């Protein structure tokens, strides 16, 4: 009964907390007393494959029920049957209405509660069944990972609804565990390849030597010097923060690095205390250095400068930053900055004066 009921009502509120990747349930209360149940998960499959598992006959049949027919259109339906010897339309067919959808982005569903029998399905809840929806969001996270976020809409903030809410928190996790199994066991859905999780290669490897350390470098023979710290962020991204001291006013900046799998390059965004922002991609050179090709440093008023640079790790454990700014008469090279590890316990220590 648990499997039948959970799968029958998957469209009412599919929780997407899978074995090994379970997320906390989030309940949001609206001013009118309506409750929203939010659950999400990150899956090791590309967006197109996850979408196919919800919206194609073969994809849905791999985890929802042995027989599934999907009519993907506003006003269409997902019809399923748990007897593989039956036919869609025979007694026992379960129907879920497709309210609307945005391809590979959004799917809004509404279950038919009329044939369902359950202790928590009271007359009061049946009377408001037309207000119950499930909105499912699909978000690509690179080329082979997808976040699915499910919103159960229409629950009420009173004691009569709590058994129903509790049921779906548990039953949906189990139900969508079937989806996780389908992803792990299938090579393709409707011709869409579902790659097995690869042995991760670290696209940010050329910058990992910076992480967990602080560095200091002098600008030529002048008084100005730069202090920088690098740290790992959730998801394996890297953040560097720096401050230029020895000038009238400290100048600060922060760079976020991530690996762009679609372009097979390290991408970066730099934020400066002056309000300027630079975005771009790097190019890994044969000598292991990172080239920062021409990019725009854009000021808040919309004006910009074109800049470029190069970072190279040296054999003595230091690293060098080279940069240039495009002027009217050509490229103006900036002072080379050689940075050496210093004994500062992270960025908070630098902000407190360590350098």
Short mmCIF file of C-alpha atoms in Angstrom, two decimals:
data_model
loop_
_atom_site.label_atom_id
_atom_site.label_comp_id
_atom_site.label_asym_id
_atom_site.label_seq_id
_atom_site.Cartn_x
_atom_site.Cartn_y
_atom_site.Cartn_z
CA UNK A 1 0.00 0.00 0.00
CA UNK A 2 2.81 2.42 0.85
CA UNK A 3 4.44 2.05 -2.58
CA UNK A 4 1.13 2.32 -4.40
CA UNK A 5 -0.03 5.34 -2.49
CA UNK A 6 3.29 7.16 -2.62
CA UNK A 7 3.63 6.70 -6.35
CA UNK A 8 0.00 7.48 -6.96
CA UNK A 9 0.39 10.84 -5.27
CA UNK A 10 3.88 11.68 -6.47
CA UNK A 11 2.49 14.64 -8.37
CA UNK A 12 0.89 16.09 -5.27
CA UNK A 13 4.20 16.63 -3.53
CA UNK A 14 7.23 14.71 -4.76
CA UNK A 15 9.97 15.13 -2.24
CA UNK A 16 13.39 14.97 -3.78
CA UNK A 17 15.56 13.87 -0.90
CA UNK A 18 17.41 10.78 -2.02
CA UNK A 19 19.41 8.17 -0.18
CA UNK A 20 22.83 9.59 0.58
CA UNK A 21 21.81 13.08 -0.56
CA UNK A 22 18.87 13.79 1.74
CA UNK A 23 18.09 17.45 2.26
CA UNK A 24 16.13 19.11 5.04
CA UNK A 25 12.45 19.75 4.46
CA UNK A 26 11.58 23.43 4.42
CA UNK A 27 8.08 24.54 5.35
CA UNK A 28 7.10 28.09 4.52
CA UNK A 29 3.96 29.63 6.02
CA UNK A 30 2.11 32.27 4.03
CA UNK A 31 0.06 35.07 5.54
CA UNK A 32 -3.19 33.31 4.58
CA UNK A 33 -2.20 30.18 6.52
CA UNK A 34 -1.15 28.19 3.46
CA UNK A 35 1.90 25.96 3.86
CA UNK A 36 4.51 25.36 1.17
CA UNK A 37 6.67 22.22 1.43
CA UNK A 38 10.02 22.64 -0.28
CA UNK A 39 12.46 19.74 -0.87
CA UNK A 40 15.39 19.47 -3.24
CA UNK A 41 18.22 17.22 -4.33
CA UNK A 42 21.24 17.33 -6.64
CA UNK A 43 21.40 14.39 -9.08
CA UNK A 44 24.38 13.08 -11.02
CA UNK A 45 22.66 13.29 -14.40
CA UNK A 46 22.35 16.03 -17.03
CA UNK A 47 19.28 18.24 -17.15
CA UNK A 48 17.93 16.65 -20.34
CA UNK A 49 18.04 13.18 -18.78
CA UNK A 50 16.32 14.20 -15.56
CA UNK A 51 13.64 16.02 -17.54
CA UNK A 52 13.10 12.88 -19.66
CA UNK A 53 12.60 10.79 -16.52
CA UNK A 54 9.60 12.95 -15.67
CA UNK A 55 8.16 13.70 -19.11
CA UNK A 56 8.62 10.67 -21.41
CA UNK A 57 6.88 7.29 -21.35
CA UNK A 58 10.09 5.27 -21.08
CA UNK A 59 11.69 7.64 -18.59
CA UNK A 60 8.70 7.72 -16.23
CA UNK A 61 8.15 3.95 -16.52
CA UNK A 62 11.70 3.37 -15.27
CA UNK A 63 10.75 4.59 -11.79
CA UNK A 64 7.12 5.67 -11.41
CA UNK A 65 5.21 2.51 -12.41
CA UNK A 66 5.52 -0.36 -14.93
CA UNK A 67 3.15 1.37 -17.36
CA UNK A 68 3.19 5.13 -17.91
CA UNK A 69 1.82 7.35 -20.66
CA UNK A 70 2.81 11.02 -20.67
CA UNK A 71 0.86 13.59 -22.67
CA UNK A 72 3.14 16.58 -22.21
CA UNK A 73 1.05 19.70 -22.75
CA UNK A 74 -0.94 22.14 -20.64
CA UNK A 75 -4.07 20.18 -19.78
CA UNK A 76 -2.32 16.92 -20.60
CA UNK A 77 -1.69 14.12 -18.15
CA UNK A 78 0.59 11.47 -16.72
CA UNK A 79 -1.35 8.19 -16.57
CA UNK A 80 0.09 5.11 -14.90
CA UNK A 81 -0.80 1.55 -13.98
CA UNK A 82 0.96 -0.82 -11.62
CA UNK A 83 -0.12 -4.02 -13.40
CA UNK A 84 2.25 -4.55 -16.31
CA UNK A 85 -0.29 -6.96 -17.85
CA UNK A 86 -2.99 -4.28 -17.89
CA UNK A 87 -3.39 -1.34 -20.26
CA UNK A 88 -3.55 2.37 -19.65
CA UNK A 89 -7.24 3.16 -19.25
CA UNK A 90 -8.08 -0.11 -17.55
CA UNK A 91 -9.51 0.02 -14.01
CA UNK A 92 -6.71 0.99 -11.66
CA UNK A 93 -5.22 3.61 -13.98
CA UNK A 94 -3.95 6.61 -12.01
CA UNK A 95 -4.11 10.04 -13.65
CA UNK A 96 -2.21 13.20 -12.83
CA UNK A 97 -3.01 16.43 -14.63
CA UNK A 98 -0.26 18.51 -16.22
CA UNK A 99 -1.26 22.10 -15.44
CA UNK A 100 1.56 23.71 -17.41
CA UNK A 101 5.29 23.41 -18.05
CA UNK A 102 8.40 25.22 -19.28
CA UNK A 103 10.72 22.81 -21.13
CA UNK A 104 13.57 21.59 -18.92
CA UNK A 105 12.75 24.26 -16.34
CA UNK A 106 9.34 23.88 -14.71
CA UNK A 107 6.57 21.26 -14.39
CA UNK A 108 3.29 21.95 -12.56
CA UNK A 109 1.16 18.93 -11.66
CA UNK A 110 -2.11 18.21 -9.86
CA UNK A 111 -3.15 14.76 -8.62
CA UNK A 112 -6.65 13.29 -8.73
CA UNK A 113 -7.43 12.43 -5.09
CA UNK A 114 -10.93 11.05 -5.77
CA UNK A 115 -9.92 7.34 -5.87
CA UNK A 116 -7.42 7.59 -2.99
CA UNK A 117 -8.32 6.13 0.38
CA UNK A 118 -6.21 7.14 3.40
CA UNK A 119 -6.81 8.02 7.04
CA UNK A 120 -5.29 11.47 6.60
CA UNK A 121 -7.44 12.26 3.55
CA UNK A 122 -10.37 13.83 5.43
CA UNK A 123 -13.51 15.37 3.98
CA UNK A 124 -12.12 18.84 4.67
CA UNK A 125 -8.95 18.08 2.71
CA UNK A 126 -10.94 16.56 -0.17
CA UNK A 127 -12.98 19.76 -0.31
CA UNK A 128 -9.81 21.74 -1.00
CA UNK A 129 -8.12 19.21 -3.29
CA UNK A 130 -8.38 21.56 -6.25
CA UNK A 131 -5.98 23.92 -4.44
CA UNK A 132 -3.21 21.32 -4.14
CA UNK A 133 -0.40 21.54 -6.69
CA UNK A 134 3.15 20.38 -7.12
CA UNK A 135 5.61 22.72 -8.85
CA UNK A 136 8.90 21.05 -9.82
CA UNK A 137 11.90 23.17 -10.81
CA UNK A 138 14.84 21.78 -12.79
CA UNK A 139 18.19 23.57 -12.55
CA UNK A 140 21.34 22.52 -14.47
CA UNK A 141 24.53 22.45 -12.40
CA UNK A 142 27.14 21.96 -15.11
CA UNK A 143 26.94 19.37 -17.87
CA UNK A 144 26.18 16.27 -15.77
CA UNK A 145 24.43 17.43 -12.58
CA UNK A 146 20.91 18.71 -11.98
CA UNK A 147 19.12 20.16 -8.99
CA UNK A 148 15.43 19.27 -8.68
CA UNK A 149 13.40 21.47 -6.35
CA UNK A 150 9.87 20.44 -5.48
CA UNK A 151 7.22 22.76 -4.03
CA UNK A 152 4.08 21.27 -2.50
CA UNK A 153 1.46 24.00 -2.63
CA UNK A 154 -1.88 24.16 -0.85
CA UNK A 155 -1.32 22.58 2.57
CA UNK A 156 -3.05 24.31 5.48
CA UNK A 157 -1.56 25.38 8.80
CA UNK A 158 -3.81 23.43 11.15
CA UNK A 159 -3.80 20.13 12.98
CA UNK A 160 -6.05 18.32 10.49
CA UNK A 161 -3.47 18.71 7.73
CA UNK A 162 -0.43 17.60 9.77
CA UNK A 163 -0.88 13.82 9.19
CA UNK A 164 -0.97 14.37 5.44
CA UNK A 165 2.10 16.58 5.57
CA UNK A 166 3.98 14.06 7.68
CA UNK A 167 3.03 11.23 5.32
CA UNK A 168 4.47 12.95 2.28
CA UNK A 169 7.67 13.99 4.01
CA UNK A 170 8.46 10.31 4.51
CA UNK A 171 6.73 8.59 1.59
CA UNK A 172 8.10 10.93 -1.05
CA UNK A 173 11.68 10.40 0.04
CA UNK A 174 11.19 6.69 -0.43
CA UNK A 175 9.39 7.19 -3.75
CA UNK A 176 12.07 9.35 -5.23
CA UNK A 177 14.69 6.91 -4.06
CA UNK A 178 13.25 4.86 -6.93
CA UNK A 179 14.23 7.70 -9.25
CA UNK A 180 17.76 7.67 -7.91
CA UNK A 181 17.95 3.92 -8.56
CA UNK A 182 16.76 4.47 -12.13
CA UNK A 183 19.49 7.02 -12.75
CA UNK A 184 22.13 4.67 -11.31
CA UNK A 185 21.02 1.66 -13.37
CA UNK A 186 20.21 3.08 -16.80
CA UNK A 187 22.58 4.21 -19.52
CA UNK A 188 19.97 6.26 -21.39
CA UNK A 189 16.36 7.42 -21.35
CA UNK A 190 14.63 7.99 -24.67
CA UNK A 191 18.03 8.15 -26.34
CA UNK A 192 19.36 10.66 -23.82
CA UNK A 193 22.61 9.38 -22.32
CA UNK A 194 22.84 9.32 -18.54
CA UNK A 195 26.57 9.19 -17.86
CA UNK A 196 27.80 7.36 -14.81
CA UNK A 197 29.34 9.75 -12.31
CA UNK A 198 32.89 10.22 -13.59
CA UNK A 199 35.97 10.14 -11.49
CA UNK A 200 36.09 13.82 -10.80
CA UNK A 201 38.96 15.72 -12.32
CA UNK A 202 39.74 18.93 -10.51
CA UNK A 203 39.35 21.74 -12.99
CA UNK A 204 40.71 24.22 -10.44
CA UNK A 205 43.89 22.19 -9.83
CA UNK A 206 46.18 24.97 -11.18
CA UNK A 207 45.00 27.21 -8.30
CA UNK A 208 44.77 24.69 -5.45
CA UNK A 209 48.28 25.49 -4.21
CA UNK A 210 46.95 28.86 -3.04
CA UNK A 211 44.22 27.44 -0.80
CA UNK A 212 44.62 27.61 2.96
CA UNK A 213 47.44 30.14 2.81
CA UNK A 214 47.99 33.88 2.88
CA UNK A 215 50.51 35.60 0.63
CA UNK A 216 52.36 38.93 0.50
CA UNK A 217 53.99 40.79 -2.37
CA UNK A 218 55.65 44.21 -2.81
CA UNK A 219 54.85 46.53 -5.71
CA UNK A 220 58.32 47.37 -7.01
CA UNK A 221 60.39 49.64 -4.76
CA UNK A 222 57.43 51.67 -3.53
CA UNK A 223 55.60 51.50 -0.23
CA UNK A 224 52.54 49.68 -1.58
CA UNK A 225 52.20 45.95 -0.95
CA UNK A 226 49.50 43.34 -1.47
CA UNK A 227 48.28 40.72 1.03
CA UNK A 228 46.06 37.91 -0.26
CA UNK A 229 44.42 34.83 1.28
CA UNK A 230 42.78 31.92 -0.55
CA UNK A 231 40.14 29.52 0.71
CA UNK A 232 37.97 26.73 -0.62
CA UNK A 233 34.25 27.37 -0.94
CA UNK A 234 31.33 24.91 -0.87
CA UNK A 235 31.23 22.98 -4.12
CA UNK A 236 34.98 23.11 -4.58
CA UNK A 237 35.10 26.71 -5.78
CA UNK A 238 37.95 28.97 -4.69
CA UNK A 239 37.78 32.46 -3.19
CA UNK A 240 40.74 34.81 -2.96
CA UNK A 241 40.60 38.09 -1.03
CA UNK A 242 43.29 40.74 -1.03
CA UNK A 243 44.10 44.15 0.34
CA UNK A 244 46.62 46.68 -0.97
CA UNK A 245 48.29 48.51 1.91
CA UNK A 246 50.94 51.22 2.06
CA UNK A 247 48.72 53.64 0.15
CA UNK A 248 46.46 56.44 1.38
CA UNK A 249 43.39 54.20 1.58
CA UNK A 250 43.39 50.41 1.66
CA UNK A 251 42.12 48.90 -1.58
CA UNK A 252 40.35 45.55 -1.39
CA UNK A 253 39.18 42.96 -3.85
CA UNK A 254 37.70 39.48 -3.99
CA UNK A 255 37.79 36.87 -6.76
CA UNK A 256 35.55 33.80 -7.06
CA UNK A 257 36.88 31.01 -9.29
CA UNK A 258 34.84 28.10 -10.63
CA UNK A 259 35.38 25.54 -13.35
CA UNK A 260 33.14 26.01 -16.39
CA UNK A 261 32.71 22.50 -17.78
CA UNK A 262 30.94 23.69 -20.93
CA UNK A 263 33.92 25.84 -21.90
CA UNK A 264 36.52 23.65 -20.21
CA UNK A 265 38.13 26.63 -18.53
CA UNK A 266 38.48 28.26 -15.14
CA UNK A 267 36.03 31.16 -14.93
CA UNK A 268 36.38 34.06 -12.54
CA UNK A 269 34.56 37.11 -11.25
CA UNK A 270 36.51 39.87 -9.49
CA UNK A 271 34.84 42.44 -7.22
CA UNK A 272 36.78 45.54 -6.17
CA UNK A 273 36.16 47.91 -3.27
CA UNK A 274 36.04 50.71 -5.85
CA UNK A 275 32.84 49.13 -7.21
CA UNK A 276 34.49 47.70 -10.31
CA UNK A 277 33.77 44.16 -11.52
CA UNK A 278 35.64 41.92 -13.97
CA UNK A 279 34.42 38.61 -15.40
CA UNK A 280 36.24 36.28 -17.72
CA UNK A 281 37.85 32.95 -18.49
CA UNK A 282 41.43 31.79 -18.09
CA UNK A 283 43.61 29.81 -20.47
CA UNK A 284 45.95 27.15 -19.09
CA UNK A 285 49.33 27.41 -20.80
CA UNK A 286 51.81 24.61 -21.54
CA UNK A 287 54.14 25.88 -18.79
CA UNK A 288 51.35 25.58 -16.19
CA UNK A 289 50.69 29.30 -15.97
CA UNK A 290 47.21 30.77 -16.21
CA UNK A 291 46.60 33.44 -18.81
CA UNK A 292 43.82 35.95 -18.15
CA UNK A 293 42.92 37.18 -21.65
CA UNK A 294 41.54 40.63 -22.36
CA UNK A 295 38.60 41.40 -20.05
CA UNK A 296 36.63 44.48 -19.12
CA UNK A 297 37.00 46.02 -15.67
CA UNK A 298 33.63 47.77 -15.46
CA UNK A 299 33.01 50.67 -13.07
CA UNK A 300 29.58 51.36 -11.50
CA UNK A 301 28.95 54.23 -13.94
CA UNK A 302 29.38 51.91 -16.93
CA UNK A 303 32.83 53.07 -17.99
CA UNK A 304 35.48 50.41 -18.26
CA UNK A 305 39.12 49.53 -18.78
CA UNK A 306 40.44 46.55 -20.69
CA UNK A 307 42.89 44.50 -18.64
CA UNK A 308 44.79 41.27 -18.99
CA UNK A 309 47.14 39.22 -16.83
CA UNK A 310 49.10 36.07 -16.16
CA UNK A 311 49.69 34.03 -13.01
CA UNK A 312 52.53 31.53 -12.76
CA UNK A 313 53.70 29.33 -9.90
CA UNK A 314 57.47 29.55 -9.39
CA UNK A 315 59.80 26.76 -8.37
CA UNK A 316 60.71 28.39 -5.04
CA UNK A 317 57.13 28.16 -3.73
CA UNK A 318 56.16 31.71 -4.61
CA UNK A 319 53.93 32.82 -7.46
CA UNK A 320 53.97 35.78 -9.80
CA UNK A 321 51.20 38.02 -11.06
CA UNK A 322 51.72 40.00 -14.26
CA UNK A 323 49.12 42.45 -15.53
CA UNK A 324 48.59 45.20 -18.08
CA UNK A 325 46.00 47.90 -18.81
CA UNK A 326 45.05 49.00 -22.32
CA UNK A 327 45.65 52.73 -22.86
CA UNK A 328 45.05 54.83 -25.96
CA UNK A 329 48.63 54.29 -27.11
CA UNK A 330 48.81 50.58 -26.30
CA UNK A 331 49.28 48.19 -23.39
CA UNK A 332 50.72 49.60 -20.18
CA UNK A 333 52.47 46.94 -18.17
CA UNK A 334 51.88 47.08 -14.42
CA UNK A 335 54.52 46.26 -11.79
CA UNK A 336 55.21 42.53 -11.49
CA UNK A 337 54.03 41.17 -8.16
CA UNK A 338 55.86 38.19 -6.61
CA UNK A 339 53.92 36.79 -3.66
CA UNK A 340 55.39 34.71 -0.84
CA UNK A 341 53.50 32.67 1.83
CA UNK A 342 53.19 34.49 5.16
CA UNK A 343 52.24 33.30 8.63
CA UNK A 344 48.72 34.74 8.92
CA UNK A 345 45.87 32.52 10.09
CA UNK A 346 43.37 33.38 7.37
CA UNK A 347 41.59 36.45 6.15
CA UNK A 348 40.22 37.47 9.55
CA UNK A 349 43.80 37.75 10.80
CA UNK A 350 44.75 39.91 7.81
CA UNK A 351 41.78 42.20 8.44
CA UNK A 352 42.99 42.47 12.02
CA UNK A 353 46.38 43.70 10.80
CA UNK A 354 48.45 40.60 10.05
CA UNK A 355 50.68 41.02 7.01
#
